[in-house]
mmCIF file of C-alpha atoms and ligand atoms in Angstrom:
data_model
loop_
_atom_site.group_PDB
_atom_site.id
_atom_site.type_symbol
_atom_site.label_atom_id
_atom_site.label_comp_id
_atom_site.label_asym_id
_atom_site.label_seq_id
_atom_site.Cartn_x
_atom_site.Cartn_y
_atom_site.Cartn_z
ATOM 1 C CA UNK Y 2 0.000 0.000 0.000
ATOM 2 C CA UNK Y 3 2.911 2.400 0.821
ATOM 3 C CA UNK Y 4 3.696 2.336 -2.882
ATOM 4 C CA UNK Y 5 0.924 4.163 -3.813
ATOM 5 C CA UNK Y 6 0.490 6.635 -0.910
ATOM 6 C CA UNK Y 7 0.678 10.554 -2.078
ATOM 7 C CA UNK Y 8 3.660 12.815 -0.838
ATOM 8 C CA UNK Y 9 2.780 14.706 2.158
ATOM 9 C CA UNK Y 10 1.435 18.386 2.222
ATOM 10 C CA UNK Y 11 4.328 19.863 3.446
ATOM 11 C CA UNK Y 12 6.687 22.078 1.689
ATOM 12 C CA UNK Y 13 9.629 20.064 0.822
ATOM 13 C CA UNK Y 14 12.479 22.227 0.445
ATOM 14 C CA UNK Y 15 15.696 22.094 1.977
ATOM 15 C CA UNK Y 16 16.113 25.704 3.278
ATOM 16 C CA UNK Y 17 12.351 25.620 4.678
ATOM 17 C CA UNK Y 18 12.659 22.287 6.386
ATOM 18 C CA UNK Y 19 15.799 23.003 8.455
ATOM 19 C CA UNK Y 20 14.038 25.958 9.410
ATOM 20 C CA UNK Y 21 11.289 24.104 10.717
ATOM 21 C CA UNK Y 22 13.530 21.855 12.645
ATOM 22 C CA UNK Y 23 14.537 24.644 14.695
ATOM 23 C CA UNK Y 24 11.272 24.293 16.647
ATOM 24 C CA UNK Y 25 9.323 21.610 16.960
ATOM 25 C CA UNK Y 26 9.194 18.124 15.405
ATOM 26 C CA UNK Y 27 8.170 19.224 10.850
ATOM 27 C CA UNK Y 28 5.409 16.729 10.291
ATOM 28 C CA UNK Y 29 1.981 17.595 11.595
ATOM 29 C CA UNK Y 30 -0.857 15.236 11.595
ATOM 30 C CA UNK Y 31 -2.282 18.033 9.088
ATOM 31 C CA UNK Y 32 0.359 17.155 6.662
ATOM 32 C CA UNK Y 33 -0.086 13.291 6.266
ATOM 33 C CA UNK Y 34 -0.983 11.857 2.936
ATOM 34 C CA UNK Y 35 -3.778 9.917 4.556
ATOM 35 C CA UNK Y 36 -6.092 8.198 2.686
ATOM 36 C CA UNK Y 37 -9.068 7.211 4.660
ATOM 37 C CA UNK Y 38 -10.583 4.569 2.741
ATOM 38 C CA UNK Y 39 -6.968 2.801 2.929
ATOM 39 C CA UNK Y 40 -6.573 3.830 6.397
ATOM 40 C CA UNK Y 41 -10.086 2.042 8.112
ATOM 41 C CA UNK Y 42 -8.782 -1.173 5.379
ATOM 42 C CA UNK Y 43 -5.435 -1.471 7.712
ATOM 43 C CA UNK Y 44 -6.898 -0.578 11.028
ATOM 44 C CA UNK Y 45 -9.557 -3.457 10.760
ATOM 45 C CA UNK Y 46 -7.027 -5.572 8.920
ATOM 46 C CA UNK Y 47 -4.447 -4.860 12.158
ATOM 47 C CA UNK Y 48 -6.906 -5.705 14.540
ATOM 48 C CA UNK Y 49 -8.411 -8.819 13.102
ATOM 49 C CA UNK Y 50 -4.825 -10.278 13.157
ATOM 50 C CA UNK Y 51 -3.988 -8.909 16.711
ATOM 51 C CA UNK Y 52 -7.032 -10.137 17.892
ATOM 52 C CA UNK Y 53 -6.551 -13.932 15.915
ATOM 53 C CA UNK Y 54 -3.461 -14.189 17.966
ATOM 54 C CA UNK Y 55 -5.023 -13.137 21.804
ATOM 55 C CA UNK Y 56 -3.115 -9.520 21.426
ATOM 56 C CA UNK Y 57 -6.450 -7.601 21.321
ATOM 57 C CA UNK Y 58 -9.085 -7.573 23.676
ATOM 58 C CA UNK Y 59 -12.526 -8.244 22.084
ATOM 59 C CA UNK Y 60 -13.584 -5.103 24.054
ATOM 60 C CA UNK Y 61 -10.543 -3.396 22.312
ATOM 61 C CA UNK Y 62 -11.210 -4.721 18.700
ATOM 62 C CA UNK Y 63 -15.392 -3.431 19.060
ATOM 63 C CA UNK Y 64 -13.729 0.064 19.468
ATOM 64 C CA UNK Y 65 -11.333 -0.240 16.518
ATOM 65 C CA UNK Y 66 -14.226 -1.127 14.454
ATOM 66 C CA UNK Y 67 -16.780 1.609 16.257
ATOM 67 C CA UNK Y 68 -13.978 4.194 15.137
ATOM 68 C CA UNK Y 69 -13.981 3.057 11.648
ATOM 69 C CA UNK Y 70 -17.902 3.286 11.211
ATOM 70 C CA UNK Y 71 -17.483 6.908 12.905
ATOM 71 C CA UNK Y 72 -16.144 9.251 10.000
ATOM 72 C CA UNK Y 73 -16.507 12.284 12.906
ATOM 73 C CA UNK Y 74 -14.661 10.679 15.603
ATOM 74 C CA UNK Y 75 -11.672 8.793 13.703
ATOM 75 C CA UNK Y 76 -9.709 11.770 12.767
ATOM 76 C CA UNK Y 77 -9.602 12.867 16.311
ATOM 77 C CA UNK Y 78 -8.967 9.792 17.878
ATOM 78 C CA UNK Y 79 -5.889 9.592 15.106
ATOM 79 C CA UNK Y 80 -4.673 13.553 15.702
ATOM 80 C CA UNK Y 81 -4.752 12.772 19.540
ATOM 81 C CA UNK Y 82 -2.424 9.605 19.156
ATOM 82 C CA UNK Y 83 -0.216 11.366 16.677
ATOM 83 C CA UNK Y 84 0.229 14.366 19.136
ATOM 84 C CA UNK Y 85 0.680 12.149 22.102
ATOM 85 C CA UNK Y 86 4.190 11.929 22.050
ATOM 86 C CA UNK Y 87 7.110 14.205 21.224
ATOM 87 C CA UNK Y 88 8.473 17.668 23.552
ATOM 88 C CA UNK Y 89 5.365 18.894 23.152
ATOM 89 C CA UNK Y 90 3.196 16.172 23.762
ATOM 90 C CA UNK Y 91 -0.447 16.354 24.180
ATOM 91 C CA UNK Y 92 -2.488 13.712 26.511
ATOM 92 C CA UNK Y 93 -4.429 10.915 24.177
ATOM 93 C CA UNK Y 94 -7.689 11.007 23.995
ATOM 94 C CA UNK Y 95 -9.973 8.715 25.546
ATOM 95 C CA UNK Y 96 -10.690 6.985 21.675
ATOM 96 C CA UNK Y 97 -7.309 6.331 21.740
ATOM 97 C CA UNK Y 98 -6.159 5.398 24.499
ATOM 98 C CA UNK Y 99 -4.894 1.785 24.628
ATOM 99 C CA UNK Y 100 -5.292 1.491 20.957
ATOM 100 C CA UNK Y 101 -1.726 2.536 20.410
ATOM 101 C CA UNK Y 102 -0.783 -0.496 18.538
ATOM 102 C CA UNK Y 103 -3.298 -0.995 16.039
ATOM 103 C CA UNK Y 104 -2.966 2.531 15.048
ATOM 104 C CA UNK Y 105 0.025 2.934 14.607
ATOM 105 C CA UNK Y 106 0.278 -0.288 12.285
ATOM 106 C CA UNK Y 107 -2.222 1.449 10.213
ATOM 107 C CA UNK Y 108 -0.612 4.576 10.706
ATOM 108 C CA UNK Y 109 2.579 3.365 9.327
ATOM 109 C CA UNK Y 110 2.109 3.911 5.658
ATOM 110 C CA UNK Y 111 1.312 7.133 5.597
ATOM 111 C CA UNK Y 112 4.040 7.952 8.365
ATOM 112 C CA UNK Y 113 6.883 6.343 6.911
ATOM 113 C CA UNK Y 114 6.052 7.857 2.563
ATOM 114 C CA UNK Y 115 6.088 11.180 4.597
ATOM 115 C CA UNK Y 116 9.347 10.500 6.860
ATOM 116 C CA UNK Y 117 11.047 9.335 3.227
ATOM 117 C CA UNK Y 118 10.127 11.823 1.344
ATOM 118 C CA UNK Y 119 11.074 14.733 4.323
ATOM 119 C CA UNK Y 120 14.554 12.359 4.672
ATOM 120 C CA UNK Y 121 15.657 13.005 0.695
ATOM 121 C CA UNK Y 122 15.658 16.728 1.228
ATOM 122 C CA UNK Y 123 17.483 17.439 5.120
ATOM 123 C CA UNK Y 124 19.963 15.420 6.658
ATOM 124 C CA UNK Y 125 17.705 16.442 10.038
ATOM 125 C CA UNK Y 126 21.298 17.984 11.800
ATOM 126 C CA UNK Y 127 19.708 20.447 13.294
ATOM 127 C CA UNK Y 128 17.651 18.177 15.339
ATOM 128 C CA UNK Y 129 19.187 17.437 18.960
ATOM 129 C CA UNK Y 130 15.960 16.233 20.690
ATOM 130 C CA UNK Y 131 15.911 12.249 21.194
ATOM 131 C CA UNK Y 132 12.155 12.262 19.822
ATOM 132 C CA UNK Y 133 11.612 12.166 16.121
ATOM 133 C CA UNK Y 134 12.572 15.247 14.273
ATOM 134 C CA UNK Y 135 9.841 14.616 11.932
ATOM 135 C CA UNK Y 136 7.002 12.829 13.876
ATOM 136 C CA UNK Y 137 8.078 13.222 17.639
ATOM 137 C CA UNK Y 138 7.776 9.511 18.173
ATOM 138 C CA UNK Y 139 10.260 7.895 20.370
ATOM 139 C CA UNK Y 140 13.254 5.746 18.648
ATOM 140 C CA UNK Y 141 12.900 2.142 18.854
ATOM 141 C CA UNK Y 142 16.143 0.935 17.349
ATOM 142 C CA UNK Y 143 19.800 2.449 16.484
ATOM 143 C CA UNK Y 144 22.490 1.872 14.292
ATOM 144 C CA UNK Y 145 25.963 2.666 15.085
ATOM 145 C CA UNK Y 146 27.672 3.554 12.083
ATOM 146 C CA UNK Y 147 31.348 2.980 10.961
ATOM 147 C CA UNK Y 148 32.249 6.479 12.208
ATOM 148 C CA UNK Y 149 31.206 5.456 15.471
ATOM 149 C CA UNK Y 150 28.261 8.034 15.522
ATOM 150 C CA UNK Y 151 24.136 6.785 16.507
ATOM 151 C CA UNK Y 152 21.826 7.136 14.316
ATOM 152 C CA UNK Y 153 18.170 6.491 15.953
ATOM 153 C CA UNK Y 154 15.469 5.100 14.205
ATOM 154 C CA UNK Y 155 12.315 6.435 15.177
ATOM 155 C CA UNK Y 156 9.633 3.718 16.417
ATOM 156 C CA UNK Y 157 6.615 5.169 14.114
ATOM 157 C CA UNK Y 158 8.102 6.422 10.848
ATOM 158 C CA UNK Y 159 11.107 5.511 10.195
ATOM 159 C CA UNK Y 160 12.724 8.785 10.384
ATOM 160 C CA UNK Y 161 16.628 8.695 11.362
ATOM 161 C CA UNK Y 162 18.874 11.297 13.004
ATOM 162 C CA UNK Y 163 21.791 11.743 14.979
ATOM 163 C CA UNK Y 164 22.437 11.520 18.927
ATOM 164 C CA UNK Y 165 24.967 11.523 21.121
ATOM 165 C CA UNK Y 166 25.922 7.811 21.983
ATOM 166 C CA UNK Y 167 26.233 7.977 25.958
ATOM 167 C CA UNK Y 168 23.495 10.210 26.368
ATOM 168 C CA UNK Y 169 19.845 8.618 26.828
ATOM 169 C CA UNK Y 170 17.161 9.409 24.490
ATOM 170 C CA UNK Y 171 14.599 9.112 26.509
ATOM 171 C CA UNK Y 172 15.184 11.030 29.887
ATOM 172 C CA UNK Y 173 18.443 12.836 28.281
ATOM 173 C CA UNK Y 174 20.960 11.568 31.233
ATOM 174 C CA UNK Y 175 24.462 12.172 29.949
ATOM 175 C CA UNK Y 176 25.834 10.230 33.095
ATOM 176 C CA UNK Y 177 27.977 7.672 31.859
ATOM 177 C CA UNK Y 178 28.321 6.075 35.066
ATOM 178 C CA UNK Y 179 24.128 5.718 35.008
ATOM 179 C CA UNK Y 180 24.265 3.986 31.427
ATOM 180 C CA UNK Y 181 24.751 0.328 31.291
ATOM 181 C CA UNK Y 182 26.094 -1.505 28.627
ATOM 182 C CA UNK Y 183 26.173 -4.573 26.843
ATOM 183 C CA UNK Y 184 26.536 -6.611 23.904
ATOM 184 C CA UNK Y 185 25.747 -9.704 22.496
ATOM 185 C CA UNK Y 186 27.683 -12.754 21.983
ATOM 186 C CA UNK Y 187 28.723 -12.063 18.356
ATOM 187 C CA UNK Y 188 29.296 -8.239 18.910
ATOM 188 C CA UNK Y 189 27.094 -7.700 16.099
ATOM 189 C CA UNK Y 190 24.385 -5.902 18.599
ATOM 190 C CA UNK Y 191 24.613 -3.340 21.529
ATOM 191 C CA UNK Y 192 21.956 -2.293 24.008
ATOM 192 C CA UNK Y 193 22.098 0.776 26.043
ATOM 193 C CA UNK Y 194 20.277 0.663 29.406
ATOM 194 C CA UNK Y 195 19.647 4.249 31.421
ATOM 195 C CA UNK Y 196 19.483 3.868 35.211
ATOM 196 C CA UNK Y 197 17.944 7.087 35.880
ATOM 197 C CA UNK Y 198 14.856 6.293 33.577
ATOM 198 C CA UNK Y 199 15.081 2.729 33.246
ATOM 199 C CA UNK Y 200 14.562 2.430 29.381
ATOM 200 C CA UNK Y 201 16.623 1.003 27.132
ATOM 201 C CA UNK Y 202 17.902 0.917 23.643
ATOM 202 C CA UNK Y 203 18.774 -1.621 20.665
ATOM 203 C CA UNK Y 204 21.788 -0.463 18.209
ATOM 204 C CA UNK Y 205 23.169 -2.528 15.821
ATOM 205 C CA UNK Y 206 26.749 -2.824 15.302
ATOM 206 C CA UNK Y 207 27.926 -1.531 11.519
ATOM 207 C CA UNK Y 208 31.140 -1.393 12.426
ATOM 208 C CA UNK Y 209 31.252 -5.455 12.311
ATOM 209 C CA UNK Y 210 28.545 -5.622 10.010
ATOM 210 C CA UNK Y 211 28.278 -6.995 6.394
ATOM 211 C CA UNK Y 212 24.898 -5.172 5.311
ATOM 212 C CA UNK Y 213 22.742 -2.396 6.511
ATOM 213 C CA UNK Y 214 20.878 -2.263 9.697
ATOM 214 C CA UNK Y 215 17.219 -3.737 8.675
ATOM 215 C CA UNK Y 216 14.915 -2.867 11.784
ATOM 216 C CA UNK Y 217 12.374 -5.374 11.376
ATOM 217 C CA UNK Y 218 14.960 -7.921 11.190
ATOM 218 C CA UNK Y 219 17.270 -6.636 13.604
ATOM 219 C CA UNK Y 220 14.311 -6.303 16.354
ATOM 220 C CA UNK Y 221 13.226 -10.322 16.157
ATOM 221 C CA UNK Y 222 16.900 -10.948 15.960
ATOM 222 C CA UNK Y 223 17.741 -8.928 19.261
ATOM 223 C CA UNK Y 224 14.641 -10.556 21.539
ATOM 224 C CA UNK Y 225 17.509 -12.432 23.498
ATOM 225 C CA UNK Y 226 18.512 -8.482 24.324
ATOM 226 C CA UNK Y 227 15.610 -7.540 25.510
ATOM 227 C CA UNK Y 228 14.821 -10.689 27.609
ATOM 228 C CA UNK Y 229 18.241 -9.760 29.354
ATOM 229 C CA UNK Y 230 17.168 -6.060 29.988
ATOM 230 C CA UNK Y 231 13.757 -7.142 31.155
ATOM 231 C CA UNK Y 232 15.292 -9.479 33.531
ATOM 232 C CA UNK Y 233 17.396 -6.737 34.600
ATOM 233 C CA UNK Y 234 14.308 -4.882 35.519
ATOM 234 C CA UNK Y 235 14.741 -2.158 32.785
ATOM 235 C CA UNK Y 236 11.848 -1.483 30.201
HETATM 236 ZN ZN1 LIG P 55 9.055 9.621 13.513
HETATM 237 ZN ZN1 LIG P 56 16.886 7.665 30.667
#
């Protein structure tokens, strides 16, 4: 479906975009290419499967499919998600709320067209928030490249951008002393814990790497990570 999803409405010039970046996160919910008909397809779609394999409450899946009989309420209930998150996030809405998942898999789309197309005109360096430059989402993977730099990758669109390696995204403790560590047996993936906030963070490796990071991939391949953190008490 992404194939065929328009550009977004926003103006996509180099000069104006950095400009934007200056201020808040450049890719309102105004300026998504979504097309609704498409849209209610995936949510229903999402939340068929979810629900098939017990990760949707029935209760949960009768809202998904209230929402997409409600042409008045759905674009509200999408707007609040969308502006949930980021430095200047909003509280979701009550439609929303504990949808999350389903929306943004039929969110994603739209989300990541836009991120691309933002992506081929700014290099996002001007960006120094560890939310999304583009939708204010939170990153749920990172790469670290052969110049030894991060690169998050942002959880709902795709979007990647620079940040400092010891610092955490999520709370913004630079304490390297509060930051733990570690790797997995092959080197090939890192995972930075924060003790302050007690998130954590995937990266893979490039720098022993033979192809590009692939996040899908890289996120099944890394569950053994996140088992340790978990057990570690971090989330
Ligand atoms: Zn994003
Ligand atoms: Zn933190």
């Amino acid at each position: 479906m992404q194939s065929r999803v328009s550009l977004p409405s926003i103006r996509l010039d180099r000069d104006y975009l950095n400009s934007q970046l200056a201020t808040a996160p450049v890719l309102r919910f105004e300026h998504l290419p979504i097309e609704w008909g498409d849209l209610r397809f995936l949510l229903r779609a999402t939340a068929s499967a979810m629900r098939t394999h017990e990760a949707l409450e029935d209760r949960d899946f009768r809202r998904v499919e209230a929402l997409c009989r409600d042409a008045e309420r759905l674009p509200g209930a999408l707007r609040s998600w969308y502006e949930a998150t980021g430095p200047k996030a909003a509280p979701i809405a009550a439609d929303a709320e504990g949808l999350e998942p389903v929306l943004l898999q039929a969110m994603r789309p739209f989300l990541t067209r836009s991120a691309d197309a933002v992506m081929a005109k700014t290099d996002l360096v001007g960006w120094t928030h560890g939310t999304c430059p583009l939708c204010g989402g939170d990153p749920d993977f990172s790469v670290i490249t052969v110049a030894a730099d991060r690169i998050l990758i942002c959880g709902r669109c795709s979007a990647r951008w620079r940040f400092p390696q010891l610092t955490c995204p999520f709370c913004l403790n630079g304490d390297r002393g509060r930051i733990t560590s570690f790797a997995s047996r092959d080197g090939q993936y890192r995972l930075n814990a924060c003790d302050a906030c007690d998130r954590y963070l995937k990266a893979y490796d490039a720098r022993r790497a033979a192809r590009p990071v692939m996040p899908v991939v890289d996120a099944v391949a890394t569950l053994p990570l996140d088992a340790a953190a978990m057990q570690k008490g971090y989330k």
